Amino acid sequence: MDTLVKRRLTRSVRIGRTVIGGGAPVVIQSMTNTDTADVAGTASQCAELARTGSELVRVTVNTPEAAAAVSGICEQLERMGVDVPLIGDFHYNGHRLLADYPECAGRLAKYRINPGNVGHGKKRDEQFARMIEIACKYDKAVRIGVNWGSLDQDLLARVMDDNARRSQPLDAVGVMREAMVASALESAVRAEELGLAADRIILSCKVSGVQDLIGIYRELSRQSDYALHLGLTEAGMGSKGIVASTAAMAVLLQEGIGDTIRVSLTPEPGGKRTQEVVVAQEMLQTMGLRAFTPMVTACPGCGRTTSSFFQELAQTVQNHVRDFMPRWRAEYDGVENMTLAVMGCVVNGPGESSHANIGISLPGTGETPAAPVFEDGVKTVTLRGENIAGEFIALVDRYVARTFQRNQGTDVRDQVSKPDGPLEARASRPLF
């Protein structure tokens, strides 16, 4: 996918088969919310996140039971055919868990260490050093992840004292930002002094404020060339979390800052954890940074589109694309770059439809009951009758099979099951 964004060049960090930084595509990651000691439940959620598109998955390692479970989780994922690097998230007792459970230390692909939660005073330095030494022993990458909710209080006091001596002191927000950047960079320098290579270090500074995140990462990027993990912590639920995360990360990504991202959404009650992965994919794809699945353009509707049919068709097409994308990705090369359009009336319908690879312009209120279909800018057929939805989706399937090059030697029938229910049941509805 072409993009006008010039990426900031950072050090390349390899985590399993995944590369972060060094000009590699921005990597999506997520985190489980299961009890890690529940091997089956955690492995199942890891697999679900990975299959949705999470390229790294983080799990909480907070108890001996959780540490002991890591090996079993990895084994279950292997049996499920899921190859995704697992990251261990450590706070307070990581130095003990990594030392006491060497199989956990060896199985994890990366450790996340919060410098504000490794101890205080002399213990902080000793316990941080122990974790870095174990990372070096097993050749593991480390994310040094600062969080404003657990900022090192000794470091913050030092920054405040230094600020008080300035002729023009920073305000409280400026002091907080400076302390977070200092915590990340000083911890990274100490990790290198302890033997961890710079190309095994990723930095993050998580805050909940959009402007704070932008300001901190601009400064972090200016002062270092470490790979950077972006994310707005405690972003919230639903549209608030999505908007806040996108507003913050899109600005930085447009400036070329950020090598891996996580959208930290609070799931709706009963909602799926995978939503945060889909949001991250859509953010990167709409910015032109990566392509994951065909994009469906649809108009918002107006007084000309009093029928809800075009909305239902747009949803049906979007669901069909997502349902079939695993199969298409395995079978066809480049299908993720396809664009589709479902438009509701004659005003912009034909034009928008003709700009997409394949699009349909439905009749609005009072318009002729006919729906022209455009493929690569050319009108190919006009659909009429009671099964326009099913006929259009069949045209989409034929367009994919005809247009995109088949991957060689792949029989996807044994790899990806067809979505439940016949096409007619999922897509058929009378137009009028």
Short mmCIF file of C-alpha atoms in Angstrom, two decimals:
data_model
loop_
_atom_site.label_atom_id
_atom_site.label_comp_id
_atom_site.label_asym_id
_atom_site.label_seq_id
_atom_site.Cartn_x
_atom_site.Cartn_y
_atom_site.Cartn_z
CA MET A 1 0.00 0.00 0.00
CA ASP A 2 1.41 3.37 -1.00
CA THR A 3 1.70 6.03 1.70
CA LEU A 4 3.01 9.57 1.90
CA VAL A 5 4.04 9.09 5.55
CA LYS A 6 7.79 9.08 6.04
CA ARG A 7 8.55 6.69 8.88
CA ARG A 8 11.03 7.68 11.55
CA LEU A 9 13.92 5.21 11.38
CA THR A 10 14.30 3.26 14.61
CA ARG A 11 16.29 0.24 15.68
CA SER A 12 14.90 -3.05 14.43
CA VAL A 13 13.75 -5.49 17.13
CA ARG A 14 12.99 -9.10 16.18
CA ILE A 15 10.42 -10.98 18.27
CA GLY A 16 10.00 -14.46 16.88
CA ARG A 17 9.17 -13.96 13.21
CA THR A 18 7.82 -10.46 13.86
CA VAL A 19 9.98 -7.37 13.38
CA ILE A 20 9.26 -4.10 15.17
CA GLY A 21 10.93 -0.90 14.00
CA GLY A 22 13.70 -0.48 11.48
CA GLY A 23 11.24 0.47 8.75
CA ALA A 24 9.06 -2.64 9.20
CA PRO A 25 5.27 -2.16 8.94
CA VAL A 26 3.55 -0.97 12.11
CA VAL A 27 2.75 -4.07 14.20
CA ILE A 28 -0.58 -4.60 15.98
CA GLN A 29 -0.71 -6.13 19.42
CA SER A 30 -3.29 -6.78 22.11
CA MET A 31 -3.59 -8.26 25.60
CA THR A 32 -5.70 -11.02 27.10
CA ASN A 33 -8.09 -10.33 29.97
CA THR A 34 -8.34 -13.94 31.14
CA ASP A 35 -6.80 -15.37 34.29
CA THR A 36 -3.46 -16.54 32.90
CA ALA A 37 -3.52 -19.52 35.26
CA ASP A 38 -6.51 -20.75 33.20
CA VAL A 39 -4.48 -22.41 30.47
CA ALA A 40 -7.37 -23.39 28.21
CA GLY A 41 -9.20 -20.06 28.50
CA THR A 42 -6.07 -17.98 27.95
CA ALA A 43 -4.87 -20.06 25.01
CA SER A 44 -8.33 -19.79 23.44
CA GLN A 45 -8.36 -16.01 23.74
CA CYS A 46 -4.77 -15.73 22.48
CA ALA A 47 -5.79 -17.76 19.42
CA GLU A 48 -8.88 -15.62 18.84
CA LEU A 49 -6.85 -12.41 19.05
CA ALA A 50 -4.14 -13.78 16.75
CA ARG A 51 -6.65 -15.00 14.17
CA THR A 52 -8.30 -11.58 14.18
CA GLY A 53 -4.95 -10.00 13.39
CA SER A 54 -3.01 -9.39 16.60
CA GLU A 55 0.62 -10.02 15.69
CA LEU A 56 1.78 -10.04 19.32
CA VAL A 57 -0.31 -11.03 22.34
CA ARG A 58 0.48 -10.01 25.92
CA VAL A 59 -0.54 -12.00 28.99
CA THR A 60 -0.46 -11.03 32.65
CA VAL A 61 2.19 -12.88 34.66
CA ASN A 62 1.46 -11.87 38.22
CA THR A 63 1.46 -15.06 40.29
CA PRO A 64 3.38 -18.31 40.47
CA GLU A 65 0.32 -20.04 39.00
CA ALA A 66 0.32 -17.66 36.03
CA ALA A 67 4.05 -18.15 35.46
CA ALA A 68 3.66 -21.93 35.64
CA ALA A 69 0.83 -21.77 33.08
CA VAL A 70 2.83 -20.01 30.34
CA SER A 71 4.40 -23.20 29.04
CA GLY A 72 1.03 -24.94 28.83
CA ILE A 73 -0.48 -21.96 26.99
CA CYS A 74 2.33 -22.07 24.43
CA GLU A 75 1.86 -25.82 23.97
CA GLN A 76 -1.87 -25.44 23.40
CA LEU A 77 -1.31 -22.70 20.84
CA GLU A 78 1.15 -24.94 19.02
CA ARG A 79 -1.42 -27.73 18.92
CA MET A 80 -3.98 -25.24 17.57
CA GLY A 81 -1.59 -24.21 14.81
CA VAL A 82 -1.36 -20.64 16.14
CA ASP A 83 2.09 -19.08 15.85
CA VAL A 84 1.97 -15.80 17.76
CA PRO A 85 4.69 -14.40 20.06
CA LEU A 86 3.58 -14.14 23.69
CA ILE A 87 4.64 -11.22 25.86
CA GLY A 88 4.78 -11.46 29.64
CA ASP A 89 3.48 -8.43 31.54
CA PHE A 90 5.34 -8.09 34.87
CA HIS A 91 4.77 -5.80 37.83
CA TYR A 92 6.21 -5.88 41.36
CA ASN A 93 7.39 -9.51 41.41
CA GLY A 94 8.70 -10.14 37.90
CA HIS A 95 12.25 -10.64 39.12
CA ARG A 96 11.12 -13.54 41.32
CA LEU A 97 8.76 -15.13 38.81
CA LEU A 98 11.30 -15.09 35.99
CA ALA A 99 13.97 -16.56 38.24
CA ASP A 100 11.73 -19.19 39.85
CA TYR A 101 10.07 -20.31 36.61
CA PRO A 102 12.81 -20.61 33.99
CA GLU A 103 10.48 -22.35 31.53
CA CYS A 104 8.25 -19.26 31.62
CA ALA A 105 11.28 -17.04 31.06
CA GLY A 106 12.35 -19.16 28.10
CA ARG A 107 8.92 -19.57 26.51
CA LEU A 108 7.92 -15.90 26.48
CA ALA A 109 9.03 -13.96 23.41
CA LYS A 110 9.28 -10.61 25.17
CA TYR A 111 9.03 -9.16 28.68
CA ARG A 112 7.20 -5.97 29.58
CA ILE A 113 8.82 -4.22 32.55
CA ASN A 114 7.34 -1.13 34.22
CA PRO A 115 10.22 0.80 35.85
CA GLY A 116 7.76 2.35 38.30
CA ASN A 117 6.75 -1.06 39.64
CA VAL A 118 10.02 -2.95 40.11
CA GLY A 119 10.70 -1.74 43.66
CA HIS A 120 12.06 1.26 45.53
CA GLY A 121 15.55 2.53 46.27
CA LYS A 122 18.28 -0.10 46.28
CA LYS A 123 15.74 -2.90 45.73
CA ARG A 124 14.49 -1.19 42.58
CA ASP A 125 17.94 -1.20 41.03
CA GLU A 126 18.66 -4.80 42.05
CA GLN A 127 15.30 -6.14 40.87
CA PHE A 128 15.42 -4.28 37.57
CA ALA A 129 18.93 -5.62 37.01
CA ARG A 130 17.80 -9.17 37.74
CA MET A 131 15.06 -8.99 35.12
CA ILE A 132 17.41 -7.55 32.51
CA GLU A 133 20.00 -10.23 33.26
CA ILE A 134 17.38 -12.93 32.69
CA ALA A 135 16.34 -11.27 29.42
CA CYS A 136 19.97 -11.33 28.31
CA LYS A 137 20.35 -14.97 29.34
CA TYR A 138 17.40 -16.05 27.21
CA ASP A 139 17.94 -13.45 24.47
CA LYS A 140 14.53 -11.84 24.98
CA ALA A 141 13.37 -8.42 23.89
CA VAL A 142 12.13 -6.08 26.62
CA ARG A 143 9.54 -3.33 26.49
CA ILE A 144 10.34 -0.73 29.10
CA GLY A 145 6.80 0.51 29.64
CA VAL A 146 6.35 3.65 31.71
CA ASN A 147 2.81 4.44 32.87
CA TRP A 148 1.75 7.74 34.40
CA GLY A 149 -0.37 5.88 36.96
CA SER A 150 2.71 4.19 38.39
CA LEU A 151 5.49 6.67 37.71
CA ASP A 152 8.68 6.21 39.75
CA GLN A 153 8.11 8.63 42.64
CA ASP A 154 11.82 9.10 43.40
CA LEU A 155 12.48 10.09 39.80
CA LEU A 156 9.43 12.38 39.79
CA ALA A 157 10.67 14.12 42.96
CA ARG A 158 14.08 14.63 41.35
CA VAL A 159 12.54 16.15 38.23
CA MET A 160 10.36 18.42 40.36
CA ASP A 161 13.39 19.62 42.34
CA ASP A 162 15.31 20.30 39.12
CA ASN A 163 12.32 22.15 37.72
CA ALA A 164 12.00 24.36 40.81
CA ARG A 165 15.54 25.65 40.22
CA ARG A 166 14.78 26.77 36.66
CA SER A 167 14.34 30.43 35.86
CA GLN A 168 11.19 29.49 33.96
CA PRO A 169 9.78 26.35 35.58
CA LEU A 170 7.48 24.00 33.70
CA ASP A 171 3.88 23.59 34.79
CA ALA A 172 2.70 20.35 36.40
CA VAL A 173 1.85 18.76 33.07
CA GLY A 174 5.27 19.62 31.68
CA VAL A 175 6.98 18.11 34.72
CA MET A 176 4.97 14.90 34.37
CA ARG A 177 5.85 14.58 30.69
CA GLU A 178 9.53 15.23 31.36
CA ALA A 179 9.59 12.65 34.16
CA MET A 180 8.02 9.98 31.97
CA VAL A 181 10.49 10.50 29.15
CA ALA A 182 13.37 10.50 31.64
CA SER A 183 12.13 7.26 33.24
CA ALA A 184 11.99 5.47 29.88
CA LEU A 185 15.34 6.71 28.58
CA GLU A 186 17.26 6.28 31.83
CA SER A 187 15.90 2.74 32.21
CA ALA A 188 16.93 1.94 28.64
CA VAL A 189 20.44 3.25 29.24
CA ARG A 190 20.70 1.17 32.40
CA ALA A 191 19.48 -1.92 30.54
CA GLU A 192 22.21 -1.44 27.95
CA GLU A 193 24.81 -1.03 30.70
CA LEU A 194 23.63 -4.39 32.07
CA GLY A 195 24.22 -6.04 28.70
CA LEU A 196 20.87 -5.81 26.88
CA ALA A 197 21.47 -4.74 23.28
CA ALA A 198 19.71 -1.64 21.99
CA ASP A 199 18.02 -3.75 19.33
CA ARG A 200 16.31 -5.75 22.08
CA ILE A 201 14.68 -2.68 23.66
CA ILE A 202 11.27 -1.13 22.94
CA LEU A 203 10.01 1.92 24.82
CA SER A 204 6.54 3.12 25.73
CA CYS A 205 5.13 5.95 27.82
CA LYS A 206 1.42 5.38 28.41
CA VAL A 207 -0.95 8.18 29.45
CA SER A 208 -4.71 8.72 29.17
CA GLY A 209 -4.65 12.24 27.68
CA VAL A 210 -4.45 12.70 23.92
CA GLN A 211 -2.28 15.83 24.00
CA ASP A 212 -0.04 14.34 26.68
CA LEU A 213 0.59 11.25 24.57
CA ILE A 214 1.43 13.32 21.50
CA GLY A 215 3.79 15.60 23.40
CA ILE A 216 5.59 12.79 25.23
CA TYR A 217 6.17 10.67 22.13
CA ARG A 218 7.41 13.59 20.09
CA GLU A 219 10.03 14.19 22.78
CA LEU A 220 10.82 10.50 23.14
CA SER A 221 11.30 10.28 19.39
CA ARG A 222 13.49 13.39 19.34
CA GLN A 223 15.82 12.06 22.02
CA SER A 224 16.25 8.43 20.97
CA ASP A 225 16.13 5.89 18.16
CA TYR A 226 14.64 3.01 20.16
CA ALA A 227 11.60 1.28 18.68
CA LEU A 228 8.41 2.78 20.14
CA HIS A 229 5.16 1.17 21.27
CA LEU A 230 2.15 3.51 20.99
CA GLY A 231 -1.04 3.33 22.99
CA LEU A 232 -3.41 5.48 24.99
CA THR A 233 -3.77 3.73 28.33
CA GLU A 234 -7.22 3.33 29.87
CA ALA A 235 -8.75 4.71 26.69
CA GLY A 236 -12.28 3.78 27.79
CA MET A 237 -15.28 2.06 26.28
CA GLY A 238 -17.00 2.20 22.93
CA SER A 239 -16.83 5.30 20.77
CA LYS A 240 -14.98 7.31 23.42
CA GLY A 241 -12.12 4.83 23.57
CA ILE A 242 -11.98 4.45 19.81
CA VAL A 243 -12.01 8.19 19.13
CA ALA A 244 -9.45 9.02 21.81
CA SER A 245 -7.05 6.29 20.74
CA THR A 246 -7.35 7.20 17.07
CA ALA A 247 -7.01 10.94 17.71
CA ALA A 248 -3.77 10.43 19.63
CA MET A 249 -2.09 7.71 17.62
CA ALA A 250 -3.07 8.98 14.17
CA VAL A 251 -1.25 12.28 14.76
CA LEU A 252 1.93 10.45 15.79
CA LEU A 253 1.70 7.85 13.04
CA GLN A 254 1.25 10.61 10.48
CA GLU A 255 4.50 12.12 11.77
CA GLY A 256 6.21 8.74 11.32
CA ILE A 257 6.36 8.04 15.06
CA GLY A 258 5.41 4.57 16.32
CA ASP A 259 6.48 1.03 15.43
CA THR A 260 3.82 -1.04 17.20
CA ILE A 261 0.40 -0.09 18.54
CA ARG A 262 -2.29 -1.27 20.90
CA VAL A 263 -5.80 0.15 21.17
CA SER A 264 -6.61 -0.32 24.87
CA LEU A 265 -10.41 -0.55 24.76
CA THR A 266 -12.57 -1.57 27.68
CA PRO A 267 -14.89 -4.20 26.20
CA GLU A 268 -18.63 -3.64 26.45
CA PRO A 269 -20.32 -6.11 28.83
CA GLY A 270 -20.25 -9.38 26.93
CA GLY A 271 -18.25 -7.75 24.14
CA LYS A 272 -15.30 -9.33 22.41
CA ARG A 273 -11.69 -8.50 23.21
CA THR A 274 -10.99 -8.70 19.48
CA GLN A 275 -12.67 -5.32 18.88
CA GLU A 276 -9.44 -3.54 19.79
CA VAL A 277 -7.58 -5.47 17.09
CA VAL A 278 -10.16 -4.55 14.43
CA VAL A 279 -9.97 -0.88 15.44
CA ALA A 280 -6.17 -0.93 15.18
CA GLN A 281 -6.37 -2.52 11.73
CA GLU A 282 -8.91 0.01 10.52
CA MET A 283 -6.82 2.88 11.85
CA LEU A 284 -3.72 1.75 9.98
CA GLN A 285 -5.63 0.91 6.81
CA THR A 286 -7.61 4.13 6.59
CA MET A 287 -4.32 6.03 7.03
CA GLY A 288 -2.79 4.08 4.16
CA LEU A 289 -0.10 2.50 6.34
CA ARG A 290 -1.14 -1.14 5.93
CA ALA A 291 -3.85 -3.22 4.29
CA PHE A 292 -5.69 -6.00 6.12
CA THR A 293 -9.10 -6.47 4.56
CA PRO A 294 -11.11 -4.97 1.67
CA MET A 295 -12.59 -1.60 2.61
CA VAL A 296 -16.31 -0.96 2.17
CA THR A 297 -17.41 2.62 1.44
CA ALA A 298 -21.04 3.42 2.24
CA CYS A 299 -22.96 6.69 2.36
CA PRO A 300 -24.49 7.85 5.68
CA GLY A 301 -28.00 8.14 4.29
CA CYS A 302 -30.27 11.17 3.98
CA GLY A 303 -33.83 12.10 3.06
CA ARG A 304 -33.28 10.52 -0.34
CA THR A 305 -32.54 7.13 1.24
CA THR A 306 -35.54 6.53 3.46
CA SER A 307 -35.30 2.77 2.86
CA SER A 308 -32.99 0.95 5.24
CA PHE A 309 -32.05 -1.55 2.54
CA PHE A 310 -28.77 0.10 1.56
CA GLN A 311 -27.70 0.15 5.22
CA GLU A 312 -28.51 -3.54 5.55
CA LEU A 313 -26.69 -4.33 2.32
CA ALA A 314 -23.63 -2.38 3.45
CA GLN A 315 -23.60 -4.39 6.69
CA THR A 316 -24.09 -7.65 4.82
CA VAL A 317 -21.23 -6.86 2.46
CA GLN A 318 -18.95 -5.82 5.33
CA ASN A 319 -19.74 -9.02 7.24
CA HIS A 320 -19.22 -11.13 4.12
CA VAL A 321 -15.82 -9.57 3.50
CA ARG A 322 -14.68 -10.16 7.08
CA ASP A 323 -16.06 -13.69 7.16
CA PHE A 324 -14.36 -14.69 3.92
CA MET A 325 -11.11 -12.74 4.32
CA PRO A 326 -9.19 -15.64 5.97
CA ARG A 327 -10.12 -17.83 3.02
CA TRP A 328 -9.38 -15.14 0.44
CA ARG A 329 -6.05 -14.25 2.08
CA ALA A 330 -4.96 -17.87 1.88
CA GLU A 331 -6.09 -18.27 -1.71
CA TYR A 332 -5.56 -14.91 -3.42
CA ASP A 333 -2.65 -12.48 -3.41
CA GLY A 334 -3.43 -8.80 -2.80
CA VAL A 335 -7.15 -9.15 -2.10
CA GLU A 336 -6.79 -7.06 1.07
CA ASN A 337 -6.33 -4.00 -1.17
CA MET A 338 -9.74 -4.36 -2.83
CA THR A 339 -12.26 -1.54 -2.35
CA LEU A 340 -16.06 -1.86 -2.40
CA ALA A 341 -18.87 0.69 -2.36
CA VAL A 342 -22.54 0.44 -1.37
CA MET A 343 -24.31 3.71 -2.12
CA GLY A 344 -27.89 4.73 -1.45
CA CYS A 345 -29.03 7.09 -4.19
CA VAL A 346 -28.22 8.68 -7.54
CA VAL A 347 -26.52 11.84 -6.19
CA ASN A 348 -23.11 10.33 -5.44
CA GLY A 349 -23.90 6.66 -5.93
CA PRO A 350 -22.70 6.06 -9.49
CA GLY A 351 -19.58 8.17 -9.03
CA GLU A 352 -18.53 6.58 -5.73
CA SER A 353 -19.34 3.11 -7.04
CA SER A 354 -17.23 3.64 -10.13
CA HIS A 355 -14.26 4.75 -8.00
CA ALA A 356 -14.27 1.42 -6.13
CA ASN A 357 -13.03 -1.88 -7.53
CA ILE A 358 -16.62 -3.07 -7.33
CA GLY A 359 -19.60 -1.02 -6.22
CA ILE A 360 -23.36 -0.81 -6.37
CA SER A 361 -25.59 2.27 -6.55
CA LEU A 362 -28.99 1.55 -5.05
CA PRO A 363 -32.11 3.55 -5.92
CA GLY A 364 -33.15 6.25 -3.50
CA THR A 365 -36.70 7.36 -2.77
CA GLY A 366 -38.62 7.92 -5.99
CA GLU A 367 -35.78 6.72 -8.23
CA THR A 368 -36.04 4.00 -10.86
CA PRO A 369 -36.00 0.60 -9.08
CA ALA A 370 -32.68 -0.50 -10.55
CA ALA A 371 -29.18 -0.88 -9.10
CA PRO A 372 -26.23 -0.50 -11.50
CA VAL A 373 -23.01 -2.33 -10.57
CA PHE A 374 -19.60 -0.94 -11.50
CA GLU A 375 -16.37 -2.92 -11.73
CA ASP A 376 -13.12 -0.96 -12.05
CA GLY A 377 -15.01 2.10 -13.26
CA VAL A 378 -17.13 0.30 -15.86
CA LYS A 379 -20.85 -0.39 -15.50
CA THR A 380 -21.21 -4.15 -15.95
CA VAL A 381 -24.79 -5.00 -15.01
CA THR A 382 -27.98 -3.54 -13.56
CA LEU A 383 -29.62 -5.58 -10.80
CA ARG A 384 -33.38 -5.68 -10.26
CA GLY A 385 -35.80 -7.77 -8.28
CA GLU A 386 -35.96 -9.29 -4.83
CA ASN A 387 -32.46 -10.76 -4.46
CA ILE A 388 -30.19 -7.83 -5.22
CA ALA A 389 -28.14 -8.47 -2.07
CA GLY A 390 -27.40 -12.10 -2.91
CA GLU A 391 -26.67 -11.28 -6.55
CA PHE A 392 -24.28 -8.47 -5.63
CA ILE A 393 -22.35 -10.62 -3.15
CA ALA A 394 -22.07 -13.33 -5.80
CA LEU A 395 -20.61 -10.69 -8.14
CA VAL A 396 -18.12 -9.72 -5.42
CA ASP A 397 -17.01 -13.34 -5.07
CA ARG A 398 -16.61 -13.71 -8.83
CA TYR A 399 -14.68 -10.43 -9.00
CA VAL A 400 -12.22 -11.69 -6.37
CA ALA A 401 -11.73 -15.03 -8.14
CA ARG A 402 -11.27 -13.36 -11.51
CA THR A 403 -9.12 -10.40 -10.51
CA PHE A 404 -6.62 -11.53 -7.90
CA GLN A 405 -3.77 -13.93 -8.56
CA ARG A 406 -4.14 -17.33 -6.97
CA ASN A 407 -1.53 -18.35 -4.43
CA GLN A 408 0.26 -21.41 -5.71
CA GLY A 409 -0.23 -24.80 -4.09
CA THR A 410 -2.91 -23.70 -1.64
CA ASP A 411 -6.07 -25.68 -1.05
CA VAL A 412 -7.98 -23.50 1.36
CA ARG A 413 -10.94 -25.84 1.62
CA ASP A 414 -9.14 -27.76 4.32
CA GLN A 415 -7.87 -24.62 6.07
CA VAL A 416 -10.78 -22.23 6.47
CA SER A 417 -14.39 -23.20 6.98
CA LYS A 418 -17.14 -21.35 5.18
CA PRO A 419 -19.22 -19.00 7.39
CA ASP A 420 -22.35 -20.60 8.76
CA GLY A 421 -25.51 -20.48 6.72
CA PRO A 422 -26.18 -20.37 3.00
CA LEU A 423 -25.52 -17.17 1.10
CA GLU A 424 -29.18 -16.72 0.33
CA ALA A 425 -30.12 -16.81 4.01
CA ARG A 426 -27.50 -14.24 4.92
CA ALA A 427 -27.89 -11.84 2.02
CA SER A 428 -31.34 -12.12 0.49
CA ARG A 429 -34.04 -9.55 1.14
CA PRO A 430 -36.60 -7.92 -1.12
CA LEU A 431 -35.54 -4.48 -2.31
CA PHE A 432 -39.01 -2.99 -2.43
#
